[in-house]
Amino acid sequence: MTHLVFICGHAGTGKTTLARRLIGPLIRATGEAFCLLDKDTLYGVYSAAAIGALTGDPNDRDSPLFLQHFRDPEYRGLFDTAADNLRLGIGVIAVGPLSREVRERKLFDHAWLGVPKDVKISVVWVSADEDTARERIIARGNPNDAYKLAHWDEYRQRRFTPTPEQCDGLLTFDNTAPKPADDDALVARIVQAPRTSGATLPPVPG
């Protein structure tokens, strides 16, 4: 069985850092080869060039223009690249905010994602308190975050906590100050998680 693990959450929650911590333990726990697909690594340079050509600002990644014309194609490319690896028997950890897809529960839909039906999907929602997330965004100094920081009151309205209905089958992880045991517990839940959405799982402590 091949695993597809989505690591989702808002900016500054530590999604990529968590994914890098998990990939080795997941390889050992499942016996599978895994690849890490981070949306920003895959498409960040290209999208910066494209949006820069249109607006003169290559870091304009939170504007209405970017969200309307670039967001969904980036994600479709992420899903298609994941599907190619999964068909080769390579497990995938896919990293991206994916908040809309979590709200709409599309990440549990094999057909919508375009991945083989026998793939075991786990969706992890990563959170951190707002102050910690903002501090991390400032500390990393990524120009792509300039719009978020300049329009923080607007951006923070887009941050949400999944409802009980949206949490059905969702694995939640508090990444504010995680301990190694928290990572171990999350790996165990990914390996043991149902193949599709099922009973609500309690959050991983952190």
Coordinates of N, CA and C in Angstrom, one line a residue:
M1 N 0.8 -1.2 0.0 CA 0.0 0.0 0.0 C 0.9 1.2 0.0
T2 N 0.5 2.2 -0.9 CA 1.3 3.4 -1.0 C 0.6 4.6 -0.2
H3 N 1.3 5.4 0.5 CA 0.8 6.5 1.3 C 0.9 7.8 0.6
L4 N -0.2 8.6 0.7 CA -0.1 10.0 0.3 C -0.5 10.8 1.6
V5 N 0.4 11.6 2.0 CA 0.3 12.4 3.3 C 0.3 13.9 2.9
F6 N -0.8 14.6 3.2 CA -0.9 16.0 3.0 C -0.6 16.7 4.3
I7 N 0.3 17.6 4.3 CA 0.7 18.5 5.4 C 0.2 19.9 5.1
C8 N -0.9 20.3 5.8 CA -1.7 21.5 5.4 C -1.7 22.4 6.6
G9 N -1.9 23.7 6.3 CA -2.0 24.7 7.4 C -1.6 26.1 6.9
H10 N -1.9 27.0 7.8 CA -1.6 28.4 7.4 C -0.1 28.7 7.5
A11 N 0.3 29.9 6.9 CA 1.7 30.3 6.9 C 2.2 30.4 8.3
G12 N 3.5 30.0 8.5 CA 4.1 30.1 9.8 C 3.8 29.0 10.8
T13 N 3.0 28.0 10.4 CA 2.7 26.9 11.3 C 3.8 25.8 11.3
G14 N 4.8 25.9 10.3 CA 5.9 25.0 10.3 C 5.6 23.7 9.5
K15 N 4.8 23.8 8.4 CA 4.4 22.7 7.6 C 5.7 22.0 7.1
T16 N 6.5 22.7 6.4 CA 7.7 22.1 5.7 C 8.6 21.5 6.7
T17 N 8.9 22.2 7.8 CA 9.7 21.7 8.9 C 9.2 20.4 9.4
L18 N 7.9 20.3 9.6 CA 7.3 19.1 10.1 C 7.4 18.0 9.1
A19 N 7.2 18.3 7.8 CA 7.3 17.2 6.8 C 8.7 16.7 6.7
R20 N 9.7 17.5 6.9 CA 11.1 17.0 6.9 C 11.4 16.2 8.1
R21 N 10.8 16.5 9.2 CA 11.0 15.7 10.4 C 10.3 14.3 10.2
L22 N 9.2 14.2 9.5 CA 8.4 13.0 9.4 C 8.9 12.0 8.3
I23 N 9.6 12.5 7.3 CA 9.8 11.6 6.2 C 10.7 10.4 6.5
G24 N 11.7 10.6 7.3 CA 12.6 9.5 7.7 C 11.8 8.5 8.6
P25 N 11.1 8.9 9.6 CA 10.3 8.0 10.4 C 9.2 7.3 9.6
L26 N 8.6 8.0 8.6 CA 7.6 7.3 7.8 C 8.2 6.2 6.9
I27 N 9.4 6.5 6.4 CA 10.1 5.5 5.6 C 10.3 4.2 6.4
R28 N 10.8 4.4 7.6 CA 11.1 3.3 8.5 C 9.8 2.6 8.9
A29 N 8.7 3.3 9.2 CA 7.5 2.7 9.7 C 6.8 2.0 8.6
T30 N 6.8 2.4 7.4 CA 6.0 1.8 6.3 C 6.9 0.9 5.4
G31 N 8.2 1.1 5.4 CA 9.0 0.3 4.5 C 8.9 0.8 3.1
E32 N 8.3 2.0 2.8 CA 8.2 2.6 1.5 C 9.2 3.6 1.3
A33 N 9.5 3.8 0.0 CA 10.2 5.0 -0.4 C 9.2 6.2 -0.4
F34 N 9.7 7.4 0.0 CA 8.9 8.6 0.0 C 9.6 9.7 -0.7
C35 N 8.8 10.6 -1.3 CA 9.4 11.8 -1.8 C 8.6 13.0 -1.1
L36 N 9.3 14.1 -1.0 CA 8.7 15.3 -0.4 C 8.4 16.3 -1.5
L37 N 7.1 16.7 -1.6 CA 6.7 17.7 -2.6 C 6.2 18.9 -1.9
D38 N 6.9 20.0 -1.9 CA 6.5 21.2 -1.3 C 6.0 22.1 -2.5
K39 N 4.8 22.6 -2.4 CA 4.3 23.4 -3.5 C 5.2 24.6 -3.8
D40 N 5.7 25.3 -2.8 CA 6.5 26.5 -3.0 C 7.8 26.1 -3.7
T41 N 8.4 25.0 -3.4 CA 9.6 24.6 -4.0 C 9.4 24.2 -5.5
L42 N 8.3 23.5 -5.7 CA 7.9 23.1 -7.1 C 7.6 24.3 -8.0
Y43 N 6.9 25.3 -7.5 CA 6.3 26.3 -8.4 C 6.7 27.7 -8.0
G44 N 7.4 27.9 -6.9 CA 7.7 29.2 -6.4 C 8.4 30.1 -7.4
V45 N 9.5 29.6 -8.0 CA 10.3 30.4 -8.9 C 9.6 30.7 -10.1
Y46 N 8.9 29.7 -10.7 CA 8.1 29.9 -11.9 C 7.0 31.0 -11.7
S47 N 6.2 30.8 -10.6 CA 5.1 31.7 -10.3 C 5.6 33.1 -10.1
A48 N 6.7 33.2 -9.4 CA 7.3 34.5 -9.1 C 7.6 35.2 -10.4
A49 N 8.2 34.5 -11.4 CA 8.5 35.1 -12.7 C 7.3 35.5 -13.4
A50 N 6.3 34.6 -13.4 CA 5.0 34.9 -14.1 C 4.3 36.1 -13.5
I51 N 4.1 36.1 -12.2 CA 3.4 37.2 -11.6 C 4.2 38.5 -11.7
G52 N 5.5 38.4 -11.6 CA 6.3 39.6 -11.8 C 6.2 40.2 -13.2
A53 N 6.1 39.3 -14.2 CA 5.9 39.8 -15.5 C 4.5 40.6 -15.7
L54 N 3.6 40.1 -14.9 CA 2.2 40.7 -15.0 C 2.1 42.0 -14.2
T55 N 2.7 42.0 -13.0 CA 2.4 43.1 -12.1 C 3.7 43.9 -11.8
G56 N 4.8 43.4 -12.1 CA 6.1 44.0 -11.7 C 6.5 43.7 -10.3
D57 N 5.8 42.8 -9.6 CA 6.1 42.4 -8.3 C 6.1 40.9 -8.2
P58 N 7.3 40.3 -8.2 CA 7.4 38.8 -8.2 C 6.9 38.2 -6.9
N59 N 6.8 39.0 -5.8 CA 6.4 38.5 -4.5 C 4.9 38.7 -4.3
D60 N 4.1 39.0 -5.3 CA 2.7 39.4 -5.2 C 1.9 38.1 -5.1
R61 N 2.1 37.2 -4.0 CA 1.5 35.9 -4.0 C 0.3 35.8 -3.2
D62 N -0.2 36.9 -2.5 CA -1.4 36.9 -1.8 C -2.4 37.9 -2.3
S63 N -2.1 38.5 -3.5 CA -3.0 39.4 -4.0 C -4.2 38.7 -4.7
P64 N -5.3 39.4 -4.9 CA -6.5 38.8 -5.6 C -6.1 38.2 -7.0
L65 N -5.2 38.9 -7.7 CA -4.8 38.4 -9.0 C -4.1 37.1 -8.9
F66 N -3.2 36.9 -8.0 CA -2.5 35.7 -7.8 C -3.5 34.6 -7.4
L67 N -4.3 34.9 -6.4 CA -5.2 33.8 -5.9 C -6.2 33.4 -7.0
Q68 N -6.6 34.3 -7.9 CA -7.6 34.0 -8.9 C -6.9 33.2 -10.1
H69 N -5.7 33.5 -10.4 CA -5.1 32.9 -11.7 C -4.0 31.9 -11.5
F70 N -3.4 31.9 -10.3 CA -2.2 31.0 -10.1 C -2.4 29.9 -9.1
R71 N -3.2 30.2 -8.1 CA -3.4 29.3 -7.0 C -3.8 27.9 -7.4
D72 N -4.9 27.8 -8.1 CA -5.4 26.4 -8.5 C -4.5 25.7 -9.4
P73 N -3.9 26.3 -10.4 CA -3.0 25.6 -11.3 C -1.7 25.1 -10.5
E74 N -1.3 25.8 -9.6 CA -0.1 25.3 -8.7 C -0.5 24.0 -8.0
Y75 N -1.7 24.1 -7.4 CA -2.2 22.9 -6.7 C -2.4 21.7 -7.6
R76 N -3.0 21.9 -8.8 CA -3.2 20.8 -9.7 C -1.9 20.2 -10.1
G77 N -0.9 21.1 -10.3 CA 0.5 20.5 -10.6 C 1.0 19.7 -9.5
L78 N 0.8 20.1 -8.2 CA 1.2 19.4 -7.1 C 0.5 18.0 -7.1
F79 N -0.8 18.0 -7.3 CA -1.5 16.7 -7.3 C -1.1 15.8 -8.4
D80 N -0.9 16.3 -9.6 CA -0.4 15.5 -10.7 C 0.9 14.9 -10.5
T81 N 1.9 15.7 -9.9 CA 3.2 15.2 -9.6 C 3.1 14.1 -8.6
A82 N 2.3 14.3 -7.6 CA 2.1 13.3 -6.6 C 1.6 12.0 -7.2
A83 N 0.6 12.1 -8.1 CA 0.0 11.0 -8.7 C 1.0 10.2 -9.5
D84 N 1.9 10.9 -10.2 CA 3.0 10.2 -11.0 C 3.9 9.4 -10.1
N85 N 4.2 9.9 -8.9 CA 5.1 9.2 -8.0 C 4.3 8.0 -7.4
L86 N 3.1 8.2 -7.0 CA 2.3 7.2 -6.4 C 2.1 6.0 -7.4
R87 N 1.9 6.2 -8.6 CA 1.8 5.2 -9.6 C 3.1 4.3 -9.8
L88 N 4.2 4.9 -9.4 CA 5.5 4.2 -9.4 C 5.7 3.5 -8.1
G89 N 4.8 3.6 -7.1 CA 5.0 3.0 -5.9 C 5.7 3.8 -4.9
I90 N 5.9 5.1 -5.1 CA 6.6 6.0 -4.2 C 5.6 6.8 -3.4
G91 N 5.7 6.6 -2.1 CA 4.9 7.4 -1.2 C 5.2 8.9 -1.3
V92 N 4.2 9.7 -1.0 CA 4.4 11.2 -1.1 C 3.9 11.9 0.1
I93 N 4.8 12.9 0.6 CA 4.4 13.9 1.5 C 4.2 15.2 0.7
A94 N 3.0 15.7 0.7 CA 2.7 16.9 -0.1 C 2.4 18.1 0.8
V95 N 3.1 19.2 0.6 CA 3.0 20.3 1.6 C 2.4 21.5 0.9
G96 N 1.4 22.1 1.5 CA 0.9 23.4 1.0 C -0.2 23.8 1.9
P97 N -0.6 25.1 1.9 CA -1.7 25.5 2.8 C -3.0 24.7 2.6
L98 N -3.5 24.6 1.4 CA -4.6 23.8 1.1 C -5.8 24.0 2.0
S99 N -6.0 25.2 2.5 CA -7.1 25.5 3.4 C -8.5 25.3 2.8
R100 N -8.6 25.8 1.5 CA -9.9 25.6 0.8 C -10.2 24.2 0.6
E101 N -9.2 23.4 0.2 CA -9.5 21.9 0.0 C -9.8 21.2 1.3
V102 N -9.2 21.6 2.4 CA -9.6 21.0 3.7 C -11.0 21.3 4.0
R103 N -11.4 22.6 3.8 CA -12.8 23.0 4.1 C -13.8 22.2 3.3
E104 N -13.4 22.0 2.0 CA -14.3 21.3 1.1 C -14.1 19.8 1.1
R105 N -13.2 19.3 1.9 CA -12.9 17.9 2.0 C -12.5 17.2 0.7
K106 N -11.9 17.9 -0.2 CA -11.5 17.4 -1.5 C -10.3 16.5 -1.4
L107 N -9.5 16.6 -0.3 CA -8.2 15.9 -0.2 C -8.5 14.4 0.1
F108 N -9.7 14.0 0.5 CA -10.0 12.6 0.7 C -10.6 12.0 -0.6
D109 N -10.7 12.7 -1.6 CA -11.4 12.2 -2.9 C -10.3 11.8 -3.9
H110 N -10.1 10.5 -4.0 CA -9.1 9.9 -4.9 C -9.3 10.4 -6.3
A111 N -10.6 10.4 -6.8 CA -10.9 10.7 -8.2 C -10.6 12.2 -8.4
W112 N -11.0 13.1 -7.5 CA -10.7 14.5 -7.7 C -9.2 14.8 -7.7
L113 N -8.5 14.1 -6.8 CA -7.0 14.3 -6.8 C -6.3 13.7 -8.0
G114 N -7.0 12.6 -8.6 CA -6.3 11.9 -9.7 C -5.3 10.9 -9.3
V115 N -5.5 10.4 -8.1 CA -4.5 9.4 -7.6 C -5.1 8.0 -7.6
P116 N -4.3 6.9 -7.7 CA -4.9 5.6 -7.7 C -5.8 5.3 -6.5
K117 N -6.8 4.5 -6.7 CA -7.8 4.2 -5.6 C -7.2 3.5 -4.4
D118 N -6.1 2.7 -4.6 CA -5.6 1.9 -3.5 C -4.6 2.7 -2.7
V119 N -4.4 4.0 -3.0 CA -3.5 4.9 -2.2 C -4.2 5.2 -0.8
K120 N -3.4 5.1 0.2 CA -3.9 5.4 1.6 C -3.6 6.9 1.8
I121 N -4.7 7.7 2.0 CA -4.6 9.1 2.1 C -4.7 9.5 3.6
S122 N -3.7 10.3 4.0 CA -3.8 11.0 5.4 C -3.7 12.5 5.2
V123 N -4.6 13.2 5.9 CA -4.5 14.7 5.8 C -4.2 15.2 7.2
V124 N -3.1 15.9 7.3 CA -2.7 16.5 8.6 C -2.9 18.0 8.5
W125 N -3.7 18.5 9.5 CA -3.8 20.0 9.6 C -2.9 20.4 10.7
V126 N -1.9 21.3 10.3 CA -0.9 21.8 11.2 C -1.3 23.2 11.7
S127 N -1.2 23.4 13.0 CA -1.6 24.7 13.6 C -0.5 25.2 14.5
A128 N -0.5 26.5 14.7 CA 0.4 27.1 15.7 C -0.4 28.4 16.1
D129 N -0.2 28.8 17.4 CA -0.9 30.0 17.8 C -0.5 31.2 16.9
E130 N -1.4 32.2 16.8 CA -1.2 33.3 15.8 C 0.1 34.0 16.1
D131 N 0.4 34.3 17.3 CA 1.6 35.1 17.6 C 2.9 34.3 17.2
T132 N 2.9 33.0 17.4 CA 4.1 32.2 17.0 C 4.2 32.2 15.5
A133 N 3.1 32.0 14.8 CA 3.1 31.9 13.4 C 3.6 33.2 12.8
R134 N 3.2 34.4 13.3 CA 3.6 35.7 12.8 C 5.1 35.9 13.1
E135 N 5.6 35.5 14.3 CA 7.0 35.6 14.6 C 7.8 34.7 13.6
R136 N 7.3 33.5 13.3 CA 8.1 32.7 12.4 C 8.1 33.3 11.0
I137 N 7.0 33.9 10.5 CA 6.9 34.5 9.2 C 8.0 35.7 9.2
I138 N 8.0 36.5 10.2 CA 9.0 37.6 10.2 C 10.4 37.0 10.2
A139 N 10.6 36.0 11.0 CA 12.0 35.5 11.2 C 12.5 34.9 9.9
R140 N 11.7 34.3 9.1 CA 12.2 33.6 7.9 C 12.5 34.6 6.8
G141 N 12.0 35.8 6.8 CA 12.3 36.9 5.9 C 12.1 36.6 4.5
N142 N 11.0 35.8 4.2 CA 10.7 35.5 2.8 C 9.9 36.6 2.2
P143 N 10.4 37.2 1.0 CA 9.7 38.3 0.4 C 8.3 38.0 0.0
N144 N 8.0 36.7 -0.2 CA 6.6 36.3 -0.5 C 5.6 36.6 0.6
D145 N 6.1 36.8 1.8 CA 5.3 37.0 2.9 C 5.0 38.5 3.1
A146 N 5.5 39.4 2.3 CA 5.4 40.8 2.5 C 4.0 41.2 2.5
Y147 N 3.1 40.7 1.6 CA 1.7 41.1 1.6 C 1.0 40.7 2.8
K148 N 1.3 39.4 3.3 CA 0.6 39.0 4.6 C 0.9 39.9 5.7
L149 N 2.2 40.3 5.9 CA 2.6 41.1 7.0 C 2.1 42.5 6.9
A150 N 2.0 43.1 5.6 CA 1.5 44.4 5.4 C 0.0 44.5 5.6
H151 N -0.7 43.4 5.4 CA -2.1 43.3 5.5 C -2.5 42.2 6.5
W152 N -1.9 42.2 7.6 CA -2.1 41.1 8.6 C -3.5 41.0 9.1
D153 N -4.2 42.1 9.3 CA -5.6 42.1 9.8 C -6.5 41.4 8.7
E154 N -6.2 41.7 7.5 CA -6.9 41.1 6.4 C -6.6 39.6 6.3
Y155 N -5.3 39.3 6.3 CA -4.8 37.9 6.2 C -5.3 37.0 7.3
R156 N -5.3 37.6 8.5 CA -5.7 36.7 9.7 C -7.1 36.3 9.6
Q157 N -7.9 37.0 8.9 CA -9.3 36.6 8.7 C -9.4 35.3 7.9
R158 N -8.4 35.0 7.1 CA -8.4 33.8 6.3 C -7.9 32.6 7.1
R159 N -7.3 32.8 8.3 CA -6.9 31.7 9.1 C -8.2 31.1 9.8
F160 N -8.3 29.8 9.7 CA -9.5 29.2 10.3 C -9.1 27.9 11.0
T161 N -9.9 27.5 11.9 CA -9.8 26.2 12.6 C -10.9 25.3 12.0
P162 N -10.5 24.1 11.6 CA -11.5 23.2 11.0 C -12.6 22.9 12.0
T163 N -13.9 22.9 11.5 CA -15.0 22.6 12.3 C -15.1 21.1 12.5
P164 N -15.9 20.6 13.5 CA -16.0 19.2 13.7 C -16.3 18.4 12.5
E165 N -17.2 18.9 11.6 CA -17.5 18.2 10.4 C -16.3 18.1 9.5
Q166 N -15.5 19.2 9.4 CA -14.3 19.2 8.5 C -13.2 18.3 9.2
C167 N -13.3 18.1 10.5 CA -12.3 17.3 11.1 C -12.5 15.8 11.0
D168 N -13.6 15.4 10.4 CA -13.9 13.9 10.2 C -12.7 13.3 9.4
G169 N -12.0 12.4 10.0 CA -10.9 11.8 9.4 C -9.6 12.6 9.3
L170 N -9.6 13.8 9.8 CA -8.5 14.7 9.7 C -7.6 14.5 10.9
L171 N -6.3 14.5 10.7 CA -5.3 14.4 11.8 C -4.8 15.8 12.1
T172 N -5.0 16.3 13.3 CA -4.6 17.6 13.7 C -3.3 17.6 14.5
F173 N -2.4 18.6 14.3 CA -1.1 18.6 15.0 C -0.8 20.0 15.4
D174 N -0.6 20.2 16.7 CA -0.2 21.5 17.2 C 1.3 21.6 17.1
N175 N 1.8 22.5 16.2 CA 3.2 22.6 16.0 C 3.8 23.9 16.6
T176 N 3.1 24.4 17.7 CA 3.6 25.6 18.4 C 4.9 25.3 19.1
A177 N 5.0 24.2 19.8 CA 6.2 23.8 20.6 C 6.2 22.2 20.7
P178 N 6.4 21.5 19.5 CA 6.3 20.1 19.5 C 7.5 19.4 20.2
K179 N 7.2 18.2 20.7 CA 8.3 17.4 21.3 C 8.4 16.2 20.4
P180 N 9.6 15.5 20.4 CA 9.8 14.3 19.6 C 8.7 13.3 19.8
A181 N 8.2 13.1 21.0 CA 7.1 12.1 21.2 C 5.8 12.5 20.4
D182 N 5.6 13.8 20.2 CA 4.5 14.2 19.4 C 4.6 13.8 17.9
D183 N 5.8 13.9 17.4 CA 6.1 13.5 16.0 C 5.9 11.9 15.9
D184 N 6.3 11.2 16.9 CA 6.2 9.7 16.9 C 4.7 9.4 16.9
A185 N 3.9 10.1 17.7 CA 2.5 9.8 17.8 C 1.8 10.1 16.5
L186 N 2.2 11.2 15.8 CA 1.6 11.5 14.5 C 2.0 10.5 13.4
V187 N 3.2 10.0 13.4 CA 3.6 9.0 12.5 C 2.8 7.7 12.7
A188 N 2.6 7.3 14.0 CA 1.8 6.2 14.3 C 0.3 6.3 13.8
R189 N -0.2 7.5 13.9 CA -1.6 7.7 13.4 C -1.7 7.7 11.9
I190 N -0.6 8.3 11.2 CA -0.6 8.2 9.8 C -0.6 6.8 9.3
V191 N 0.2 6.0 9.9 CA 0.4 4.6 9.5 C -0.9 3.8 9.8
Q192 N -1.6 4.1 10.9 CA -2.8 3.4 11.3 C -4.1 4.1 10.8
A193 N -4.0 5.2 10.2 CA -5.2 6.0 9.8 C -6.0 5.2 8.8
P194 N -7.4 5.4 8.9 CA -8.2 4.8 7.8 C -7.9 5.3 6.5
R195 N -8.2 4.5 5.5 CA -7.8 4.9 4.1 C -8.7 6.0 3.6
T196 N -9.9 6.2 4.1 CA -10.7 7.3 3.7 C -11.2 7.9 5.0
S197 N -12.0 9.0 4.9 CA -12.4 9.6 6.1 C -13.3 8.7 6.9
G198 N -13.2 8.8 8.3 CA -13.9 7.9 9.1 C -14.2 8.7 10.4
A199 N -14.1 8.0 11.5 CA -14.3 8.6 12.8 C -13.4 9.7 13.1
T200 N -13.9 10.7 13.8 CA -13.0 11.9 14.1 C -11.9 11.4 15.1
L201 N -10.7 11.8 14.8 CA -9.5 11.4 15.6 C -9.2 12.6 16.5
P202 N -8.8 12.3 17.7 CA -8.4 13.3 18.7 C -7.1 13.9 18.2
P203 N -6.9 15.2 18.5 CA -5.6 15.9 18.1 C -4.4 15.3 18.7
V204 N -3.3 15.3 17.9 CA -2.0 14.9 18.5 C -1.6 15.9 19.4
P205 N -1.2 15.6 20.7 CA -0.7 16.6 21.6 C 0.5 17.3 21.1
G206 N 0.7 18.5 21.5 CA 1.9 19.3 21.1 C 2.0 20.6 21.9

